[in-house]
Amino acid sequence: MTLLGIAGIVIGLWDMYHSLLHPSGTGAIGGRVQSGVWWISRRTGHRFGSAVGPGSMVTVVVLWVMLQGVGWALVYLPHVPEGFTYAPGVNPLNYPDPVDALYISLVTLATLGFGDVVATDPWIRLATPLEALTGFALLTAALTWFTQIYPPLSRRRSLALELKFLAEVDYAAGIAQEDPVTATRVLDGLAAEVAKARIDFTQHGETYYFQEEDPSLSLARHLSYALELRDRAAGASSPRVRTSARRLGLALEQLGAKLREDFVVSGEGPEEIFAAYAADHLRDTGR
């Protein structure tokens, strides 16, 4: 029983580490939970809209709490009630041992410190402060996780708006005749932003599951226009513009590969992958 509890504790901490500190940005358990919540939302037509992303993160945090709470309860269970002292008025015989162990675990994890149940077993006295530290780390990790997603979302929305504005003025139609310096600056800027989006999807994979209520802020809707810019710029007479077009094309291919690897389930080239990305977010690519 104790070994099973330790296993649950380690699995939860390992998933927290991979979700918040590891360069991959996604824990094996947390990532599957989020993709599962997204799949359910997708099947219902994203009825809950922008709440899906935060909701999936809350679900993962609740899972982490359960893994720690139940894991530590299993560690305490063989020592309940003999390894604890109970305050006057608290009769351990009135409660089943598993319920008592879970109560002790949750109170310790939340660092409430009621003092109605105190460990007397030497090993359990050592374990309870460790669980309290785990609870503090879990709370800090959850708050940090929620605050660190907004910069990636802001960058993605900024890129979506930039592509939307370029599409509205039909910039791709005249890019071959545009001043090479200006066209190169536009294309290189887009390539840099697309590269940042790829990094954000790598380190903050949870942001994929955030549904934009405003279509103008949806990268899934506007990303395909970057392909049109790439194709039109590739036919420009200026070598500098053509080089920038190739740079943008490479950034788009790498972004498509990341989306195909971790999120969308269909598509081979960037065109098909971006179309699948838009469909997954229930966004058409019409502007």
CSV table of C-alpha atoms in Angstrom, one decimal:
chain,number,residue,atom,x,y,z
A,1,MET,CA,0.0,0.0,0.0
A,2,THR,CA,2.8,2.4,0.9
A,3,LEU,CA,4.7,1.7,-2.3
A,4,LEU,CA,1.5,2.3,-4.3
A,5,GLY,CA,1.1,5.7,-2.6
A,6,ILE,CA,4.7,6.6,-3.2
A,7,ALA,CA,4.3,5.7,-6.9
A,8,GLY,CA,1.3,8.0,-7.1
A,9,ILE,CA,3.2,10.9,-5.4
A,10,VAL,CA,6.2,10.5,-7.8
A,11,ILE,CA,4.0,10.2,-10.9
A,12,GLY,CA,2.2,13.4,-9.9
A,13,LEU,CA,5.4,15.3,-9.2
A,14,TRP,CA,7.0,14.0,-12.4
A,15,ASP,CA,4.0,15.3,-14.4
A,16,MET,CA,4.2,18.7,-12.8
A,17,TYR,CA,7.9,18.9,-13.6
A,18,HIS,CA,7.4,18.1,-17.2
A,19,SER,CA,4.5,20.5,-17.5
A,20,LEU,CA,6.1,23.4,-15.9
A,21,LEU,CA,9.9,23.1,-15.9
A,22,HIS,CA,10.9,20.7,-18.7
A,23,PRO,CA,11.6,22.1,-22.2
A,24,SER,CA,9.0,19.8,-23.6
A,25,GLY,CA,6.3,21.8,-21.8
A,26,THR,CA,3.8,19.0,-21.5
A,27,GLY,CA,3.4,16.2,-19.0
A,28,ALA,CA,2.4,12.8,-20.2
A,29,ILE,CA,-0.7,12.7,-18.0
A,30,GLY,CA,-1.6,16.4,-18.1
A,31,GLY,CA,-1.2,16.5,-21.9
A,32,ARG,CA,-3.6,13.5,-22.4
A,33,VAL,CA,-6.1,15.1,-20.0
A,34,GLN,CA,-6.0,18.4,-21.9
A,35,SER,CA,-6.3,16.7,-25.3
A,36,GLY,CA,-9.2,14.6,-23.9
A,37,VAL,CA,-11.0,17.7,-22.7
A,38,TRP,CA,-10.4,19.3,-26.1
A,39,TRP,CA,-11.7,16.3,-27.9
A,40,ILE,CA,-14.9,16.4,-25.8
A,41,SER,CA,-15.3,20.1,-26.5
A,42,ARG,CA,-14.7,19.6,-30.2
A,43,ARG,CA,-17.3,16.9,-30.4
A,44,THR,CA,-19.8,19.3,-28.9
A,45,GLY,CA,-19.0,22.1,-31.3
A,46,HIS,CA,-16.8,24.0,-28.7
A,47,ARG,CA,-20.0,25.0,-26.9
A,48,PHE,CA,-18.0,26.3,-24.0
A,49,GLY,CA,-15.8,28.5,-26.2
A,50,SER,CA,-12.9,30.2,-24.5
A,51,ALA,CA,-13.5,28.3,-21.2
A,52,VAL,CA,-12.1,25.1,-22.7
A,53,GLY,CA,-8.5,26.0,-22.3
A,54,PRO,CA,-8.6,27.2,-18.7
A,55,GLY,CA,-11.0,24.4,-17.9
A,56,SER,CA,-8.6,21.8,-19.2
A,57,MET,CA,-5.8,23.3,-17.1
A,58,VAL,CA,-8.0,23.3,-14.0
A,59,THR,CA,-8.8,19.6,-14.6
A,60,VAL,CA,-5.1,18.9,-14.7
A,61,VAL,CA,-4.5,20.7,-11.5
A,62,VAL,CA,-7.3,18.8,-9.8
A,63,LEU,CA,-5.7,15.6,-11.0
A,64,TRP,CA,-2.4,16.6,-9.5
A,65,VAL,CA,-4.1,17.3,-6.2
A,66,MET,CA,-5.8,13.9,-6.3
A,67,LEU,CA,-2.5,12.1,-7.1
A,68,GLN,CA,-0.8,13.8,-4.1
A,69,GLY,CA,-3.8,13.6,-1.8
A,70,VAL,CA,-4.5,9.9,-2.4
A,71,GLY,CA,-0.8,9.0,-2.7
A,72,TRP,CA,0.0,10.4,0.7
A,73,ALA,CA,-3.2,8.9,2.2
A,74,LEU,CA,-2.0,5.5,1.1
A,75,VAL,CA,1.3,6.2,2.9
A,76,TYR,CA,-0.5,7.1,6.1
A,77,LEU,CA,-3.2,4.3,5.9
A,78,PRO,CA,-1.1,1.5,7.4
A,79,HIS,CA,-0.4,3.8,10.4
A,80,VAL,CA,-4.0,4.8,11.0
A,81,PRO,CA,-5.0,5.2,13.8
A,82,GLU,CA,-2.1,3.8,15.9
A,83,GLY,CA,0.5,6.3,14.5
A,84,PHE,CA,-1.5,9.4,15.3
A,85,THR,CA,-2.8,11.2,18.4
A,86,TYR,CA,-6.3,12.6,18.2
A,87,ALA,CA,-7.6,15.8,19.9
A,88,PRO,CA,-10.3,15.4,22.6
A,89,GLY,CA,-13.6,14.8,21.1
A,90,VAL,CA,-12.2,13.1,18.0
A,91,ASN,CA,-12.7,9.4,18.1
A,92,PRO,CA,-10.9,7.6,15.2
A,93,LEU,CA,-13.2,4.6,15.7
A,94,ASN,CA,-16.1,6.7,14.3
A,95,TYR,CA,-14.4,7.0,10.9
A,96,PRO,CA,-13.2,4.3,8.5
A,97,ASP,CA,-9.4,4.2,8.3
A,98,PRO,CA,-9.2,5.1,4.5
A,99,VAL,CA,-11.4,8.2,5.1
A,100,ASP,CA,-9.3,9.2,8.1
A,101,ALA,CA,-6.1,8.8,6.1
A,102,LEU,CA,-7.5,10.8,3.2
A,103,TYR,CA,-8.6,13.6,5.7
A,104,ILE,CA,-5.1,13.7,7.2
A,105,SER,CA,-3.5,13.8,3.8
A,106,LEU,CA,-5.7,16.6,2.4
A,107,VAL,CA,-5.4,18.8,5.6
A,108,THR,CA,-1.6,18.4,5.5
A,109,LEU,CA,-1.5,19.0,1.7
A,110,ALA,CA,-3.5,22.2,2.1
A,111,THR,CA,-1.2,23.2,5.0
A,112,LEU,CA,-4.2,24.0,7.1
A,113,GLY,CA,-2.7,22.6,10.3
A,114,PHE,CA,-5.9,22.1,12.3
A,115,GLY,CA,-4.0,20.1,15.0
A,116,ASP,CA,-6.9,17.7,15.6
A,117,VAL,CA,-4.8,14.8,14.3
A,118,VAL,CA,-1.0,14.7,15.0
A,119,ALA,CA,1.4,12.1,13.9
A,120,THR,CA,3.3,10.2,16.6
A,121,ASP,CA,5.0,7.5,14.5
A,122,PRO,CA,8.6,8.8,13.8
A,123,TRP,CA,8.5,8.1,10.1
A,124,ILE,CA,5.1,9.7,9.7
A,125,ARG,CA,6.2,12.7,11.7
A,126,LEU,CA,8.9,13.1,9.1
A,127,ALA,CA,6.6,12.6,6.1
A,128,THR,CA,3.9,15.1,7.0
A,129,PRO,CA,6.2,18.2,6.6
A,130,LEU,CA,7.3,16.8,3.3
A,131,GLU,CA,3.7,16.6,2.2
A,132,ALA,CA,3.1,20.2,3.4
A,133,LEU,CA,6.0,21.3,1.2
A,134,THR,CA,4.5,19.4,-1.7
A,135,GLY,CA,1.2,21.1,-1.2
A,136,PHE,CA,2.9,24.5,-1.1
A,137,ALA,CA,4.8,23.6,-4.3
A,138,LEU,CA,1.6,22.5,-6.0
A,139,LEU,CA,-0.2,25.7,-5.2
A,140,THR,CA,2.8,27.8,-6.4
A,141,ALA,CA,3.1,25.6,-9.6
A,142,ALA,CA,-0.6,26.0,-10.4
A,143,LEU,CA,-0.5,29.8,-10.0
A,144,THR,CA,2.7,30.0,-12.1
A,145,TRP,CA,1.2,27.8,-14.8
A,146,PHE,CA,-1.8,30.0,-15.2
A,147,THR,CA,0.2,33.2,-15.4
A,148,GLN,CA,2.8,32.0,-17.8
A,149,ILE,CA,0.4,31.2,-20.6
A,150,TYR,CA,-0.6,34.8,-21.3
A,151,PRO,CA,2.6,36.0,-23.1
A,152,PRO,CA,2.4,33.1,-25.6
A,153,LEU,CA,-1.3,33.8,-26.2
A,154,SER,CA,-0.6,37.5,-26.7
A,155,ARG,CA,2.1,36.8,-29.3
A,156,ARG,CA,-0.2,34.4,-31.2
A,157,ARG,CA,-3.0,36.9,-31.2
A,158,SER,CA,-0.6,39.6,-32.4
A,159,LEU,CA,0.5,37.4,-35.3
A,160,ALA,CA,-3.1,36.6,-36.2
A,161,LEU,CA,-4.0,40.3,-36.3
A,162,GLU,CA,-0.9,41.1,-38.5
A,163,LEU,CA,-1.9,38.5,-41.0
A,164,LYS,CA,-5.5,39.7,-40.9
A,165,PHE,CA,-4.5,43.2,-41.7
A,166,LEU,CA,-2.2,42.1,-44.5
A,167,ALA,CA,-5.0,40.1,-46.0
A,168,GLU,CA,-7.4,43.0,-45.8
A,169,VAL,CA,-5.2,45.2,-47.9
A,170,ASP,CA,-4.3,42.2,-50.2
A,171,TYR,CA,-0.6,42.7,-49.6
A,172,ALA,CA,0.3,39.4,-51.2
A,173,ALA,CA,-1.1,40.5,-54.6
A,174,GLY,CA,1.4,43.3,-54.9
A,175,ILE,CA,4.4,42.0,-52.9
A,176,ALA,CA,6.3,41.1,-56.0
A,177,GLN,CA,6.3,44.8,-57.1
A,178,GLU,CA,6.8,46.1,-53.5
A,179,ASP,CA,9.9,47.9,-52.6
A,180,PRO,CA,12.4,45.1,-51.8
A,181,VAL,CA,13.5,46.6,-48.5
A,182,THR,CA,9.9,47.0,-47.3
A,183,ALA,CA,8.8,43.5,-48.5
A,184,THR,CA,11.9,41.9,-46.9
A,185,ARG,CA,11.1,43.6,-43.6
A,186,VAL,CA,7.5,42.4,-43.7
A,187,LEU,CA,8.5,38.8,-44.6
A,188,ASP,CA,11.3,38.6,-42.1
A,189,GLY,CA,9.1,39.9,-39.4
A,190,LEU,CA,6.5,37.3,-40.1
A,191,ALA,CA,9.1,34.6,-40.2
A,192,ALA,CA,10.3,35.6,-36.7
A,193,GLU,CA,6.8,35.7,-35.3
A,194,VAL,CA,6.0,32.3,-36.8
A,195,ALA,CA,9.2,30.9,-35.3
A,196,LYS,CA,8.1,32.2,-31.9
A,197,ALA,CA,4.7,30.6,-32.3
A,198,ARG,CA,6.4,27.3,-32.9
A,199,ILE,CA,8.5,27.7,-29.8
A,200,ASP,CA,5.4,28.6,-27.8
A,201,PHE,CA,3.6,25.5,-29.0
A,202,THR,CA,6.6,23.5,-27.9
A,203,GLN,CA,7.1,25.0,-24.4
A,204,HIS,CA,3.4,25.9,-23.7
A,205,GLY,CA,1.4,23.2,-25.5
A,206,GLU,CA,-1.6,23.9,-23.3
A,207,THR,CA,-2.1,27.2,-25.2
A,208,TYR,CA,-3.2,25.2,-28.2
A,209,TYR,CA,-6.4,24.4,-26.4
A,210,PHE,CA,-7.4,28.0,-26.0
A,211,GLN,CA,-10.3,28.8,-28.3
A,212,GLU,CA,-10.5,32.4,-29.5
A,213,GLU,CA,-14.0,33.9,-29.3
A,214,ASP,CA,-12.9,36.8,-31.6
A,215,PRO,CA,-12.2,35.4,-35.1
A,216,SER,CA,-9.8,38.2,-35.8
A,217,LEU,CA,-7.5,36.9,-33.0
A,218,SER,CA,-7.5,33.3,-34.2
A,219,LEU,CA,-4.2,32.2,-35.6
A,220,ALA,CA,-5.9,29.1,-36.9
A,221,ARG,CA,-8.1,31.3,-39.1
A,222,HIS,CA,-5.4,33.5,-40.5
A,223,LEU,CA,-2.3,31.4,-40.7
A,224,SER,CA,-3.0,30.2,-44.2
A,225,TYR,CA,-2.5,33.7,-45.6
A,226,ALA,CA,1.2,33.4,-44.6
A,227,LEU,CA,1.4,30.6,-47.2
A,228,GLU,CA,0.0,32.9,-49.9
A,229,LEU,CA,2.5,35.6,-49.0
A,230,ARG,CA,5.3,33.0,-49.2
A,231,ASP,CA,4.1,31.8,-52.7
A,232,ARG,CA,3.7,35.3,-54.1
A,233,ALA,CA,7.0,36.6,-52.7
A,234,ALA,CA,8.8,33.5,-54.2
A,235,GLY,CA,8.1,35.0,-57.7
A,236,ALA,CA,9.5,38.4,-57.0
A,237,SER,CA,12.3,39.7,-59.1
A,238,SER,CA,14.4,40.8,-56.1
A,239,PRO,CA,16.7,38.1,-54.8
A,240,ARG,CA,16.4,39.6,-51.3
A,241,VAL,CA,12.6,39.1,-51.4
A,242,ARG,CA,12.9,35.6,-52.6
A,243,THR,CA,15.4,34.8,-49.8
A,244,SER,CA,13.0,36.2,-47.3
A,245,ALA,CA,10.2,34.1,-48.9
A,246,ARG,CA,12.3,31.0,-48.4
A,247,ARG,CA,12.9,31.9,-44.8
A,248,LEU,CA,9.2,32.4,-44.1
A,249,GLY,CA,8.5,29.1,-45.9
A,250,LEU,CA,11.0,27.3,-43.7
A,251,ALA,CA,9.4,28.8,-40.5
A,252,LEU,CA,6.0,27.8,-41.7
A,253,GLU,CA,7.1,24.2,-42.4
A,254,GLN,CA,8.6,23.9,-39.0
A,255,LEU,CA,5.4,25.3,-37.4
A,256,GLY,CA,3.4,22.8,-39.4
A,257,ALA,CA,5.6,19.9,-38.3
A,258,LYS,CA,5.1,20.9,-34.7
A,259,LEU,CA,1.3,21.1,-35.1
A,260,ARG,CA,1.3,17.7,-36.9
A,261,GLU,CA,3.5,16.1,-34.3
A,262,ASP,CA,1.6,17.2,-31.2
A,263,PHE,CA,-1.9,18.4,-32.0
A,264,VAL,CA,-3.6,17.8,-35.4
A,265,VAL,CA,-4.1,14.3,-36.7
A,266,SER,CA,-4.1,14.9,-40.4
A,267,GLY,CA,-2.1,16.7,-43.2
A,268,GLU,CA,1.2,16.3,-44.8
A,269,GLY,CA,2.4,19.7,-46.0
A,270,PRO,CA,1.8,23.0,-44.3
A,271,GLU,CA,-1.3,23.7,-46.4
A,272,GLU,CA,-3.1,20.6,-45.2
A,273,ILE,CA,-1.8,20.9,-41.7
A,274,PHE,CA,-2.9,24.5,-41.3
A,275,ALA,CA,-6.3,23.6,-42.8
A,276,ALA,CA,-6.6,20.8,-40.2
A,277,TYR,CA,-5.6,23.3,-37.5
A,278,ALA,CA,-8.3,25.7,-38.6
A,279,ALA,CA,-10.9,22.9,-38.7
A,280,ASP,CA,-9.9,21.7,-35.2
A,281,HIS,CA,-10.7,25.1,-33.9
A,282,LEU,CA,-13.9,25.3,-36.0
A,283,ARG,CA,-12.5,28.2,-38.0
A,284,ASP,CA,-12.7,28.6,-41.7
A,285,THR,CA,-9.9,30.3,-43.5
A,286,GLY,CA,-12.1,32.8,-45.3
A,287,ARG,CA,-11.3,36.4,-44.6
